[in-house]
mmCIF file of N, CA and C in Angstrom:
data_model
loop_
_atom_site.group_PDB
_atom_site.id
_atom_site.type_symbol
_atom_site.label_atom_id
_atom_site.label_comp_id
_atom_site.label_asym_id
_atom_site.label_seq_id
_atom_site.Cartn_x
_atom_site.Cartn_y
_atom_site.Cartn_z
ATOM 1 N N MET F 158 38.097 -0.639 15.284
ATOM 2 C CA MET F 158 38.791 -1.914 15.307
ATOM 3 C C MET F 158 38.722 -2.542 16.695
ATOM 4 N N THR F 159 37.700 -2.183 17.420
ATOM 5 C CA THR F 159 37.567 -2.767 18.752
ATOM 6 C C THR F 159 36.810 -4.085 18.716
ATOM 7 N N ALA F 160 35.881 -4.247 17.770
ATOM 8 C CA ALA F 160 35.110 -5.490 17.697
ATOM 9 C C ALA F 160 35.950 -6.650 17.183
ATOM 10 N N ILE F 161 36.748 -6.403 16.189
ATOM 11 C CA ILE F 161 37.640 -7.433 15.651
ATOM 12 C C ILE F 161 39.019 -6.795 15.501
ATOM 13 N N GLN F 162 39.979 -7.362 16.173
ATOM 14 C CA GLN F 162 41.306 -6.753 16.245
ATOM 15 C C GLN F 162 42.242 -7.334 15.187
ATOM 16 N N PRO F 163 42.978 -6.463 14.489
ATOM 17 C CA PRO F 163 43.957 -6.968 13.524
ATOM 18 C C PRO F 163 45.055 -7.762 14.218
ATOM 19 N N LYS F 164 45.672 -8.650 13.473
ATOM 20 C CA LYS F 164 46.794 -9.432 14.007
ATOM 21 C C LYS F 164 48.125 -8.758 13.689
ATOM 22 N N THR F 165 48.226 -8.162 12.477
ATOM 23 C CA THR F 165 49.479 -7.509 12.079
ATOM 24 C C THR F 165 49.179 -6.144 11.464
ATOM 25 N N HIS F 166 50.212 -5.303 11.441
ATOM 26 C CA HIS F 166 50.085 -3.984 10.807
ATOM 27 C C HIS F 166 51.380 -3.648 10.086
ATOM 28 N N TRP F 167 51.220 -2.933 8.988
ATOM 29 C CA TRP F 167 52.344 -2.546 8.128
ATOM 30 C C TRP F 167 52.153 -1.095 7.737
ATOM 31 N N GLY F 168 53.150 -0.276 7.911
ATOM 32 C CA GLY F 168 53.062 1.126 7.519
ATOM 33 C C GLY F 168 53.589 1.333 6.110
ATOM 34 N N ASP F 169 52.900 2.158 5.335
ATOM 35 C CA ASP F 169 53.305 2.478 3.970
ATOM 36 C C ASP F 169 53.782 3.920 3.904
ATOM 37 N N SER F 170 54.973 4.104 3.357
ATOM 38 C CA SER F 170 55.565 5.434 3.262
ATOM 39 C C SER F 170 55.109 6.166 2.017
ATOM 40 N N ASN F 171 55.288 7.456 2.057
ATOM 41 C CA ASN F 171 55.112 8.297 0.893
ATOM 42 C C ASN F 171 56.325 8.062 -0.015
ATOM 43 N N PRO F 172 56.139 7.773 -1.311
ATOM 44 C CA PRO F 172 57.288 7.528 -2.193
ATOM 45 C C PRO F 172 58.268 8.707 -2.251
ATOM 46 N N LYS F 173 57.760 9.914 -2.015
ATOM 47 C CA LYS F 173 58.617 11.101 -2.054
ATOM 48 C C LYS F 173 59.305 11.380 -0.721
ATOM 49 N N ASN F 174 58.816 10.754 0.342
ATOM 50 C CA ASN F 174 59.388 10.971 1.672
ATOM 51 C C ASN F 174 59.231 9.692 2.490
ATOM 52 N N LYS F 175 60.279 8.909 2.581
ATOM 53 C CA LYS F 175 60.239 7.613 3.273
ATOM 54 C C LYS F 175 60.119 7.756 4.791
ATOM 55 N N ASN F 176 60.202 8.975 5.303
ATOM 56 C CA ASN F 176 60.162 9.189 6.748
ATOM 57 C C ASN F 176 58.762 9.419 7.297
ATOM 58 N N VAL F 177 57.746 9.393 6.430
ATOM 59 C CA VAL F 177 56.384 9.583 6.911
ATOM 60 C C VAL F 177 55.484 8.445 6.427
ATOM 61 N N ILE F 178 54.484 8.150 7.228
ATOM 62 C CA ILE F 178 53.495 7.122 6.904
ATOM 63 C C ILE F 178 52.261 7.822 6.338
ATOM 64 N N VAL F 179 51.782 7.341 5.196
ATOM 65 C CA VAL F 179 50.571 7.899 4.585
ATOM 66 C C VAL F 179 49.412 6.918 4.650
ATOM 67 N N SER F 180 49.734 5.636 4.793
ATOM 68 C CA SER F 180 48.685 4.625 4.898
ATOM 69 C C SER F 180 49.213 3.442 5.699
ATOM 70 N N SER F 181 48.299 2.625 6.164
ATOM 71 C CA SER F 181 48.662 1.438 6.942
ATOM 72 C C SER F 181 47.828 0.262 6.475
ATOM 73 N N GLN F 182 48.464 -0.901 6.464
ATOM 74 C CA GLN F 182 47.776 -2.140 6.111
ATOM 75 C C GLN F 182 47.573 -2.959 7.374
ATOM 76 N N PHE F 183 46.366 -3.456 7.548
ATOM 77 C CA PHE F 183 46.042 -4.279 8.699
ATOM 78 C C PHE F 183 45.544 -5.625 8.193
ATOM 79 N N ASN F 184 46.101 -6.691 8.742
ATOM 80 C CA ASN F 184 45.686 -8.043 8.382
ATOM 81 C C ASN F 184 45.098 -8.718 9.613
ATOM 82 N N PHE F 185 44.127 -9.586 9.368
ATOM 83 C CA PHE F 185 43.416 -10.249 10.457
ATOM 84 C C PHE F 185 43.786 -11.730 10.548
ATOM 85 N N CYS F 186 44.966 -12.061 10.034
ATOM 86 C CA CYS F 186 45.483 -13.429 10.105
ATOM 87 C C CYS F 186 46.920 -13.368 10.618
ATOM 88 N N GLU F 187 47.449 -14.504 10.987
ATOM 89 C CA GLU F 187 48.820 -14.561 11.477
ATOM 90 C C GLU F 187 49.794 -14.070 10.406
ATOM 91 N N LYS F 188 50.922 -13.565 10.852
ATOM 92 C CA LYS F 188 51.900 -12.951 9.951
ATOM 93 C C LYS F 188 52.316 -13.869 8.809
ATOM 94 N N VAL F 189 52.457 -15.145 9.058
ATOM 95 C CA VAL F 189 52.894 -16.081 8.024
ATOM 96 C C VAL F 189 51.905 -16.150 6.873
ATOM 97 N N TYR F 190 50.628 -15.848 7.115
ATOM 98 C CA TYR F 190 49.603 -15.926 6.077
ATOM 99 C C TYR F 190 49.388 -14.614 5.331
ATOM 100 N N THR F 191 49.985 -13.520 5.799
ATOM 101 C CA THR F 191 49.722 -12.223 5.180
ATOM 102 C C THR F 191 50.236 -12.134 3.751
ATOM 103 N N PHE F 192 51.129 -13.006 3.371
ATOM 104 C CA PHE F 192 51.663 -12.985 2.018
ATOM 105 C C PHE F 192 50.922 -13.962 1.111
ATOM 106 N N ASN F 193 49.974 -14.688 1.640
ATOM 107 C CA ASN F 193 49.266 -15.716 0.881
ATOM 108 C C ASN F 193 47.842 -15.300 0.568
ATOM 109 N N ASN F 194 47.689 -14.176 -0.123
ATOM 110 C CA ASN F 194 46.382 -13.753 -0.601
ATOM 111 C C ASN F 194 45.404 -13.454 0.541
ATOM 112 N N ALA F 195 45.900 -12.921 1.638
ATOM 113 C CA ALA F 195 45.059 -12.591 2.790
ATOM 114 C C ALA F 195 44.251 -11.330 2.513
ATOM 115 N N ILE F 196 43.124 -11.206 3.162
ATOM 116 C CA ILE F 196 42.321 -9.996 3.056
ATOM 117 C C ILE F 196 43.008 -8.900 3.869
ATOM 118 N N THR F 197 43.160 -7.739 3.238
ATOM 119 C CA THR F 197 43.874 -6.624 3.847
ATOM 120 C C THR F 197 42.955 -5.420 3.955
ATOM 121 N N LEU F 198 43.011 -4.764 5.091
ATOM 122 C CA LEU F 198 42.326 -3.506 5.313
ATOM 123 C C LEU F 198 43.376 -2.416 5.168
ATOM 124 N N LEU F 199 43.219 -1.560 4.167
ATOM 125 C CA LEU F 199 44.157 -0.469 3.931
ATOM 126 C C LEU F 199 43.494 0.821 4.375
ATOM 127 N N ILE F 200 44.149 1.513 5.290
ATOM 128 C CA ILE F 200 43.653 2.801 5.748
ATOM 129 C C ILE F 200 44.598 3.876 5.252
ATOM 130 N N ILE F 201 44.035 4.839 4.542
ATOM 131 C CA ILE F 201 44.793 6.008 4.102
ATOM 132 C C ILE F 201 44.489 7.109 5.108
ATOM 133 N N TRP F 202 45.539 7.660 5.684
ATOM 134 C CA TRP F 202 45.382 8.627 6.762
ATOM 135 C C TRP F 202 45.182 10.034 6.214
ATOM 136 N N LYS F 203 44.391 10.835 6.915
ATOM 137 C CA LYS F 203 44.154 12.219 6.520
ATOM 138 C C LYS F 203 45.456 13.008 6.546
ATOM 139 N N ASP F 204 46.230 12.824 7.596
ATOM 140 C CA ASP F 204 47.522 13.495 7.740
ATOM 141 C C ASP F 204 48.598 12.445 7.915
ATOM 142 N N SER F 205 49.713 12.649 7.239
ATOM 143 C CA SER F 205 50.832 11.720 7.431
ATOM 144 C C SER F 205 51.435 11.931 8.819
ATOM 145 N N PHE F 206 52.189 10.942 9.269
ATOM 146 C CA PHE F 206 52.831 11.039 10.574
ATOM 147 C C PHE F 206 54.190 10.348 10.497
ATOM 148 N N PRO F 207 55.088 10.644 11.439
ATOM 149 C CA PRO F 207 56.457 10.122 11.359
ATOM 150 C C PRO F 207 56.508 8.598 11.348
ATOM 151 N N ARG F 208 57.335 8.079 10.483
ATOM 152 C CA ARG F 208 57.532 6.635 10.366
ATOM 153 C C ARG F 208 58.172 6.057 11.625
ATOM 154 N N SER F 209 58.920 6.864 12.334
ATOM 155 C CA SER F 209 59.667 6.375 13.495
ATOM 156 C C SER F 209 58.766 5.715 14.541
ATOM 157 N N GLY F 210 57.570 6.272 14.784
ATOM 158 C CA GLY F 210 56.663 5.675 15.768
ATOM 159 C C GLY F 210 56.173 4.303 15.351
ATOM 160 N N VAL F 211 55.830 4.165 14.078
ATOM 161 C CA VAL F 211 55.360 2.876 13.567
ATOM 162 C C VAL F 211 56.512 1.872 13.543
ATOM 163 N N LYS F 212 57.668 2.308 13.082
ATOM 164 C CA LYS F 212 58.826 1.423 12.983
ATOM 165 C C LYS F 212 59.235 0.907 14.369
ATOM 166 N N PHE F 213 59.199 1.780 15.368
ATOM 167 C CA PHE F 213 59.528 1.371 16.729
ATOM 168 C C PHE F 213 58.611 0.250 17.199
ATOM 169 N N LEU F 214 57.287 0.435 16.994
ATOM 170 C CA LEU F 214 56.328 -0.582 17.427
ATOM 171 C C LEU F 214 56.452 -1.866 16.605
ATOM 172 N N GLN F 215 56.695 -1.737 15.307
ATOM 173 C CA GLN F 215 56.860 -2.926 14.473
ATOM 174 C C GLN F 215 58.064 -3.745 14.937
ATOM 175 N N ASN F 216 59.155 -3.070 15.228
ATOM 176 C CA ASN F 216 60.349 -3.777 15.703
ATOM 177 C C ASN F 216 60.133 -4.374 17.093
ATOM 178 N N LYS F 217 59.486 -3.623 17.956
ATOM 179 C CA LYS F 217 59.262 -4.084 19.329
ATOM 180 C C LYS F 217 58.317 -5.285 19.372
ATOM 181 N N ASN F 218 57.252 -5.252 18.568
ATOM 182 C CA ASN F 218 56.219 -6.286 18.638
ATOM 183 C C ASN F 218 56.210 -7.217 17.437
ATOM 184 N N ASN F 219 57.282 -7.169 16.653
ATOM 185 C CA ASN F 219 57.468 -8.101 15.531
ATOM 186 C C ASN F 219 56.301 -8.034 14.531
ATOM 187 N N LEU F 220 55.841 -6.808 14.248
ATOM 188 C CA LEU F 220 54.757 -6.513 13.302
ATOM 189 C C LEU F 220 53.371 -6.910 13.813
ATOM 190 N N TYR F 221 53.291 -7.510 14.988
ATOM 191 C CA TYR F 221 51.985 -7.884 15.517
ATOM 192 C C TYR F 221 51.283 -6.675 16.124
ATOM 193 N N PHE F 222 49.963 -6.662 16.005
ATOM 194 C CA PHE F 222 49.126 -5.584 16.508
ATOM 195 C C PHE F 222 48.810 -5.862 17.974
ATOM 196 N N THR F 223 49.256 -4.970 18.844
ATOM 197 C CA THR F 223 49.032 -5.126 20.282
ATOM 198 C C THR F 223 48.268 -3.908 20.805
ATOM 199 N N ASN F 224 48.043 -3.857 22.094
ATOM 200 C CA ASN F 224 47.394 -2.693 22.691
ATOM 201 C C ASN F 224 48.200 -1.417 22.470
ATOM 202 N N GLU F 225 49.524 -1.547 22.382
ATOM 203 C CA GLU F 225 50.366 -0.372 22.108
ATOM 204 C C GLU F 225 50.042 0.236 20.747
ATOM 205 N N GLU F 226 49.877 -0.611 19.754
ATOM 206 C CA GLU F 226 49.511 -0.125 18.425
ATOM 207 C C GLU F 226 48.117 0.487 18.448
ATOM 208 N N ASN F 227 47.228 -0.141 19.169
ATOM 209 C CA ASN F 227 45.866 0.385 19.296
ATOM 210 C C ASN F 227 45.896 1.809 19.852
ATOM 211 N N LEU F 228 46.667 2.021 20.894
ATOM 212 C CA LEU F 228 46.803 3.361 21.475
ATOM 213 C C LEU F 228 47.461 4.332 20.494
ATOM 214 N N PHE F 229 48.447 3.849 19.750
ATOM 215 C CA PHE F 229 49.157 4.695 18.799
ATOM 216 C C PHE F 229 48.225 5.201 17.691
ATOM 217 N N TYR F 230 47.401 4.324 17.146
ATOM 218 C CA TYR F 230 46.548 4.676 16.011
ATOM 219 C C TYR F 230 45.226 5.339 16.402
ATOM 220 N N GLN F 231 44.825 5.277 17.657
ATOM 221 C CA GLN F 231 43.474 5.693 18.038
ATOM 222 C C GLN F 231 43.160 7.160 17.770
ATOM 223 N N ASP F 232 44.151 8.021 17.759
ATOM 224 C CA ASP F 232 43.858 9.436 17.518
ATOM 225 C C ASP F 232 44.103 9.875 16.073
ATOM 226 N N LYS F 233 44.457 8.934 15.199
ATOM 227 C CA LYS F 233 44.682 9.246 13.780
ATOM 228 C C LYS F 233 43.331 9.360 13.068
ATOM 229 N N ILE F 234 43.250 10.264 12.108
ATOM 230 C CA ILE F 234 42.014 10.486 11.368
ATOM 231 C C ILE F 234 42.098 9.789 10.016
ATOM 232 N N VAL F 235 41.072 9.013 9.708
ATOM 233 C CA VAL F 235 41.019 8.222 8.474
ATOM 234 C C VAL F 235 40.509 9.090 7.329
ATOM 235 N N LYS F 236 41.220 9.023 6.212
ATOM 236 C CA LYS F 236 40.788 9.704 5.001
ATOM 237 C C LYS F 236 39.996 8.753 4.096
ATOM 238 N N ASP F 237 40.478 7.512 3.979
ATOM 239 C CA ASP F 237 39.825 6.541 3.120
ATOM 240 C C ASP F 237 40.153 5.130 3.610
ATOM 241 N N ILE F 238 39.274 4.192 3.287
ATOM 242 C CA ILE F 238 39.470 2.791 3.665
ATOM 243 C C ILE F 238 39.235 1.935 2.432
ATOM 244 N N MET F 239 40.118 0.971 2.221
ATOM 245 C CA MET F 239 39.965 -0.008 1.144
ATOM 246 C C MET F 239 40.192 -1.392 1.717
ATOM 247 N N VAL F 240 39.465 -2.348 1.194
ATOM 248 C CA VAL F 240 39.651 -3.751 1.555
ATOM 249 C C VAL F 240 39.943 -4.501 0.276
ATOM 250 N N TYR F 241 40.988 -5.300 0.293
ATOM 251 C CA TYR F 241 41.350 -6.059 -0.908
ATOM 252 C C TYR F 241 42.008 -7.366 -0.533
ATOM 253 N N ARG F 242 42.142 -8.211 -1.517
ATOM 254 C CA ARG F 242 42.816 -9.491 -1.345
ATOM 255 C C ARG F 242 43.949 -9.543 -2.324
#
C-alpha cells in the first residue's frame, strides 16, 4: 500500500470475540464517500490481533489512514484479499 495509500480504514471483529480484529477494510476515497458504493479493499489477516490498537488509532485519527496506521499494519501477515463495491 505504498504506491497508493488508503484514505480510511475500518477493523472487522470476529463475531465470536469482539475484542479481536480478523479483517480490515480500506477505502481510497474520503470518509463521506465510503458509504456510497465505494470500492473497498478487504484484507483478511492470517492471525487476529487485539481490537484495542485499531480502535485507538481510529479514535485518534478519525478513521483516516495516516503514517501511524501504516506502521501499525506493516508487520501483519495477509491471508486473503478481496476487492468489492
